[in-house]
């Protein structure tokens, strides 16, 4: 019997690929995870240009200067408020003592009335052995009653006055507390701004610091060039002014001679007398005023020069260190002129002057918020306490944007 062929389909061998699939899956998972991490990671910020760092640091110092003026104002107000509170509390204590004296006097009257008893006047009259003695005693009692009434009135007056002063003291204490809160807040603002500025500078490399120093030198050179231009312009104007004044003086003298000649030969002595007071008055008034200010300015600048090299410290007013308005206040005090503590108040003192009309001793203010001030020394230069980390020095007034200038006296 022939063998029947098998119709069963031969089984195909299937190669297992599990390991490969597992490896591919793991690889894909790793790539996906890395891609996800890369997508969610914070982008790296580009490092700011050194010019931007310079602008940022300058702005932080300006803001610190403004906060310093706020601190100075709060400190001055706190000092004044503390003195007022102490005066009021002392007054309250004195008035309280007067109240106690009035109370003791009233207590003595009350004790006396208790000892004598409260008998009606009619009963006292009928019970008296001697009516005349009663009337004498009645007059004494009347005077006693008047003294008692006065004691009561004094007590009430002192009590009302003490109550009023006590209320004033409480109100002043509340104001003092608010001022001290402002003082602490301003101090914190200054410290925060300076810390931020120092942090920016600390991140710079040696090369970046050198580049920043170069930018500072360039800025100073540009400011100095502007100062020299102002000095040349002021010198030219002064020379022109002297020529004009000399011509006017010569014209006055010639006019005086002509006037003397018209009076005849006998008026020679009269001409001399008339000319002398006229020219003396005209010259003396102008020179006297300018000389007075110049003398004060000389004292101011002598003091300011003596402070050169001392460190800037915010909130300081000497003698070892200064902030900008502390230096100007101390310098003008040497000339007998009392200036307020802050730039914001100093700018309101005296007469406003244009930059082209500046004279030595004038105060020059900077920035729109008037947060800095220096003492003009002439030739476009000033003496000032610049900023934290720097010392009192001479510098061009064009180193910072000028707000305006004043002549304090």
XYZ file of C-alpha atoms in Angstrom:
409
model
C 0.000 0.000 0.000
C 1.538 3.195 -1.112
C 2.465 5.669 1.597
C 0.263 8.739 1.512
C 2.083 12.038 1.355
C 1.624 14.205 4.369
C -0.475 17.324 3.684
C 0.502 18.981 6.975
C 2.234 22.314 6.416
C 5.748 22.260 7.746
C 6.215 24.345 10.850
C 8.246 27.526 10.304
C 10.895 28.312 12.852
C 10.395 31.658 14.490
C 13.478 33.416 15.871
C 12.968 35.038 19.179
C 13.806 38.783 19.280
C 12.759 39.597 22.816
C 16.161 40.792 23.963
C 16.446 43.155 21.017
C 12.980 44.528 21.582
C 13.753 45.095 25.272
C 16.947 46.921 24.433
C 15.226 49.137 21.864
C 12.416 49.970 24.285
C 14.880 50.918 27.010
C 16.838 53.059 24.589
C 13.708 54.838 23.427
C 12.654 55.415 27.027
C 16.045 56.898 27.824
C 15.896 59.196 24.813
C 12.367 60.256 25.755
C 13.407 60.928 29.357
C 16.414 62.957 28.267
C 14.271 64.888 25.801
C 11.719 65.620 28.521
C 14.396 66.787 30.937
C 15.942 68.998 28.279
C 12.567 70.506 27.466
C 11.693 71.214 31.120
C 15.149 72.484 32.206
C 15.377 76.269 32.722
C 17.061 77.997 29.784
C 20.479 79.362 30.553
C 20.354 83.171 30.548
C 23.035 84.856 28.496
C 25.604 86.741 30.524
C 24.921 90.486 30.432
C 27.318 92.743 28.601
C 29.757 94.635 30.795
C 28.134 97.929 29.695
C 24.803 96.671 31.014
C 26.442 95.644 34.285
C 27.884 99.148 34.631
C 24.472 100.750 34.043
C 22.818 98.370 36.490
C 25.409 99.011 39.218
C 25.179 102.788 38.715
C 21.393 102.587 38.955
C 21.590 100.513 42.151
C 23.965 103.058 43.696
C 21.577 105.855 42.698
C 18.660 104.004 44.290
C 20.766 103.418 47.400
C 21.524 107.146 47.465
C 17.826 107.969 47.302
C 17.078 105.490 50.092
C 19.916 107.072 52.095
C 18.231 110.473 51.849
C 14.986 108.889 53.042
C 16.917 107.383 55.948
C 18.528 110.757 56.751
C 15.156 112.502 56.740
C 13.600 109.853 58.988
C 16.578 109.964 61.348
C 16.404 113.766 61.648
C 12.649 113.583 62.233
C 13.133 110.822 64.802
C 15.686 112.901 66.719
C 13.408 115.947 66.745
C 10.384 113.855 67.713
C 12.282 112.169 70.536
C 13.286 115.584 71.934
C 9.652 116.723 71.747
C 8.426 113.577 73.505
C 11.006 113.975 76.271
C 9.938 117.608 76.781
C 6.263 116.658 76.916
C 6.864 113.809 79.349
C 8.880 116.136 81.575
C 6.044 118.662 81.465
C 3.486 115.966 82.308
C 5.590 114.915 85.311
C 5.734 118.507 86.609
C 2.010 118.985 86.158
C 1.311 115.679 87.875
C 3.290 116.915 90.869
C 1.192 120.097 90.938
C -1.956 117.959 90.840
C -0.668 115.971 93.795
C 0.005 119.198 95.717
C -3.530 120.428 94.992
C -4.908 117.046 96.026
C -3.028 117.171 99.338
C -4.384 120.661 100.005
C -7.936 119.498 99.300
C -7.372 116.526 101.587
C -6.315 118.885 104.398
C -9.502 120.944 103.945
C -11.605 117.796 103.944
C -9.960 116.560 107.134
C -10.514 119.923 108.816
C -14.192 119.926 107.858
C -14.551 116.410 109.217
C -13.043 117.419 112.557
C -15.196 120.551 112.966
C -18.363 118.825 111.819
C -21.010 120.052 109.389
C -23.363 122.141 111.668
C -25.739 124.553 109.940
C -24.861 128.304 110.312
C -28.225 129.162 112.061
C -27.762 126.465 114.676
C -24.205 127.596 115.264
C -25.423 131.211 115.833
C -28.022 130.209 118.440
C -25.674 127.843 120.204
C -22.835 130.369 120.310
C -22.015 131.888 123.772
C -20.952 135.139 122.152
C -22.784 136.296 118.944
C -19.924 138.679 118.071
C -17.464 135.828 118.308
C -19.705 133.891 115.920
C -19.620 136.710 113.341
C -15.827 136.936 113.617
C -15.525 133.203 113.153
C -17.983 133.351 110.242
C -15.784 135.855 108.424
C -12.777 133.580 108.949
C -14.759 130.606 107.658
C -15.781 132.631 104.600
C -12.136 133.312 103.803
C -11.401 129.626 104.403
C -14.168 128.648 101.993
C -12.684 130.960 99.368
C -9.315 129.272 99.787
C -10.964 125.880 99.488
C -12.755 126.943 96.302
C -9.496 128.280 94.859
C -7.784 125.001 95.722
C -10.547 123.097 93.909
C -10.272 125.386 90.871
C -6.487 125.004 90.803
C -6.834 121.243 91.029
C -9.248 121.144 88.086
C -7.054 123.475 86.003
C -3.921 121.429 86.650
C -5.794 118.212 85.958
C -7.101 119.492 82.590
C -3.666 120.820 81.570
C -1.953 117.560 82.527
C -4.542 115.574 80.600
C -3.934 117.712 77.490
C -0.155 117.352 77.720
C -0.493 113.620 78.315
C -2.573 113.310 75.134
C 0.062 115.303 73.203
C 2.777 113.010 74.535
C 0.842 109.905 73.452
C 0.350 111.363 69.977
C 4.034 112.287 69.728
C 5.029 108.790 70.803
C 2.846 107.344 68.044
C 4.492 109.658 65.498
C 7.897 108.655 66.818
C 7.028 104.985 66.368
C 5.947 105.610 62.758
C 9.124 107.563 62.046
C 11.292 104.802 63.498
C 9.468 102.273 61.314
C 10.308 104.401 58.260
C 13.878 104.627 59.513
C 14.221 100.841 59.697
C 12.565 100.403 56.290
C 14.886 102.940 54.632
C 17.917 101.320 56.222
C 16.877 97.938 54.855
C 16.360 99.396 51.371
C 19.855 100.857 51.365
C 21.384 97.581 52.486
C 19.437 95.587 49.885
C 20.526 97.844 47.004
C 24.163 97.794 48.073
C 24.123 94.018 48.496
C 22.712 93.596 44.990
C 25.355 95.904 43.533
C 28.173 94.068 45.333
C 26.758 90.720 44.144
C 26.831 91.876 40.518
C 30.417 93.078 40.834
C 31.518 89.894 42.608
C 30.389 87.745 39.652
C 32.700 89.519 37.214
C 35.860 87.829 36.015
C 39.224 89.584 36.228
C 38.973 90.442 32.539
C 35.458 91.864 32.984
C 36.561 93.925 35.978
C 39.394 95.366 33.905
C 36.901 96.207 31.153
C 34.596 97.853 33.693
C 37.484 99.918 35.044
C 38.273 101.026 31.488
C 34.654 102.136 30.998
C 34.858 104.127 34.240
C 38.042 105.854 33.075
C 36.398 106.708 29.770
C 33.357 108.122 31.563
C 35.566 110.223 33.853
C 37.599 111.520 30.903
C 34.450 112.599 29.042
C 33.124 114.333 32.148
C 36.446 116.086 32.710
C 36.487 117.313 29.105
C 33.052 118.884 29.607
C 34.283 120.495 32.832
C 37.243 122.014 30.975
C 34.899 123.458 28.359
C 32.798 125.034 31.107
C 35.945 126.430 32.748
C 37.098 128.008 29.473
C 33.649 129.479 28.860
C 33.430 130.892 32.399
C 36.934 132.367 32.105
C 36.047 134.028 28.792
C 32.818 135.411 30.237
C 34.647 136.725 33.307
C 37.225 138.443 31.103
C 34.497 139.999 28.975
C 32.673 141.125 32.090
C 35.816 142.783 33.449
C 36.348 144.606 30.157
C 32.755 145.804 30.153
C 32.925 146.985 33.762
C 36.222 148.776 33.075
C 34.670 150.540 30.065
C 31.636 151.544 32.111
C 33.881 152.865 34.879
C 35.942 154.865 32.383
C 32.762 156.315 30.882
C 31.558 157.369 34.336
C 34.876 159.040 35.110
C 34.876 160.925 31.799
C 31.304 162.037 32.360
C 32.264 163.280 35.815
C 35.198 165.284 34.382
C 32.985 166.880 31.757
C 30.438 167.761 34.406
C 33.192 169.370 36.499
C 34.513 171.401 33.559
C 31.086 172.946 32.926
C 31.032 174.393 36.444
C 34.019 176.629 35.823
C 37.481 176.875 37.341
C 36.247 177.250 40.899
C 34.504 173.869 40.954
C 37.611 171.712 40.988
C 37.328 170.672 44.630
C 33.610 170.170 44.204
C 34.177 167.766 41.349
C 36.520 165.693 43.429
C 34.069 165.445 46.266
C 31.196 164.492 44.002
C 33.103 161.816 42.101
C 34.578 160.048 45.078
C 31.353 159.072 46.845
C 29.685 158.099 43.581
C 32.318 155.659 42.423
C 32.943 154.444 45.946
C 29.308 153.528 46.459
C 28.948 151.786 43.123
C 32.038 149.675 43.591
C 31.641 149.025 47.294
C 28.158 147.529 47.125
C 28.950 144.954 44.495
C 32.311 144.017 45.923
C 30.949 143.813 49.442
C 28.216 141.320 48.510
C 30.455 139.157 46.321
C 33.241 139.388 48.878
C 30.971 138.211 51.672
C 29.896 135.114 49.736
C 33.432 134.475 48.522
C 34.710 134.574 52.110
C 32.115 132.016 53.180
C 32.792 129.841 50.142
C 36.496 129.861 50.956
C 35.775 128.428 54.408
C 33.417 125.838 52.890
C 35.974 124.665 50.346
C 38.818 124.651 52.878
C 36.781 122.312 55.037
C 35.757 120.135 52.084
C 39.359 119.792 50.873
C 40.408 118.662 54.346
C 37.915 115.783 54.092
C 39.281 114.421 50.804
C 40.248 110.782 51.248
C 37.714 110.048 53.979
C 35.299 107.206 53.163
C 31.717 107.530 51.993
C 29.387 105.922 54.538
C 25.647 106.221 54.010
C 23.915 108.112 56.807
C 27.213 109.624 58.071
C 27.783 113.333 58.666
C 31.368 113.339 59.958
C 33.901 113.707 61.213
C 35.419 110.355 60.164
C 33.117 109.661 57.212
C 30.325 111.271 55.202
C 27.520 110.714 52.780
C 26.956 113.385 50.125
C 24.529 115.650 52.007
C 26.348 115.072 55.285
C 29.504 116.566 53.729
C 27.724 119.624 52.304
C 25.939 120.248 55.597
C 29.169 120.011 57.614
C 31.111 122.198 55.143
C 28.605 125.050 55.140
C 28.331 124.859 58.926
C 31.980 125.969 58.964
C 30.866 129.182 57.253
C 28.104 129.778 59.812
C 25.272 128.578 57.563
C 22.930 125.825 58.780
C 21.694 123.531 56.017
C 19.003 120.837 56.358
C 20.158 117.217 56.445
C 18.851 115.875 53.111
C 19.462 116.769 49.467
C 15.699 117.164 49.053
C 15.673 119.973 51.627
C 19.063 121.493 50.794
C 17.959 122.155 47.217
C 15.231 124.476 48.575
C 17.736 126.703 50.422
C 19.185 129.885 48.944
C 19.008 131.028 45.319
C 18.826 128.853 42.226
C 21.661 129.436 39.745
C 22.343 128.214 36.220
C 25.227 125.822 35.593
C 26.998 128.484 33.516
C 26.788 130.927 36.459
C 28.209 128.599 39.111
C 30.589 130.073 41.672
C 32.854 128.250 44.171
C 30.813 127.111 47.170
C 27.575 126.604 45.250
C 25.784 123.265 45.660
C 25.201 121.131 42.561
C 22.446 118.490 42.680
C 22.157 115.394 40.512
C 19.568 112.979 39.080
C 15.850 113.573 38.647
C 15.173 112.400 42.204
C 17.804 114.825 43.608
C 19.568 111.994 45.395
C 23.127 113.398 45.229
C 24.907 116.708 45.855
C 28.433 118.135 45.601
C 30.229 121.420 46.390
C 31.345 123.374 43.322
C 35.023 124.369 43.531
C 35.400 126.097 40.170
C 36.553 125.105 36.666
C 33.684 122.651 36.277
C 34.862 120.557 39.224
C 33.318 119.697 42.601
C 34.211 118.041 45.889
C 31.753 115.331 46.928
C 31.275 112.061 48.765
C 30.511 109.828 45.752
C 29.168 106.404 46.716
C 29.828 103.319 48.884
C 33.320 101.979 48.400
C 34.679 105.389 47.354
C 36.282 108.273 49.250
C 35.573 111.996 49.283
C 37.234 113.372 46.140
C 37.310 116.024 43.437
C 35.371 115.195 40.278
C 33.768 116.785 37.251
C 30.209 117.982 37.803
C 29.371 116.253 34.507
C 30.108 112.796 35.884
C 26.394 112.507 36.708
C 23.287 114.103 35.168
C 22.824 117.554 36.715
C 19.452 118.408 38.243
C 20.214 122.014 39.241
C 22.273 124.225 41.526
C 21.764 126.630 44.440
C 23.738 129.359 46.180
C 23.067 128.715 49.889
C 23.959 132.188 51.252
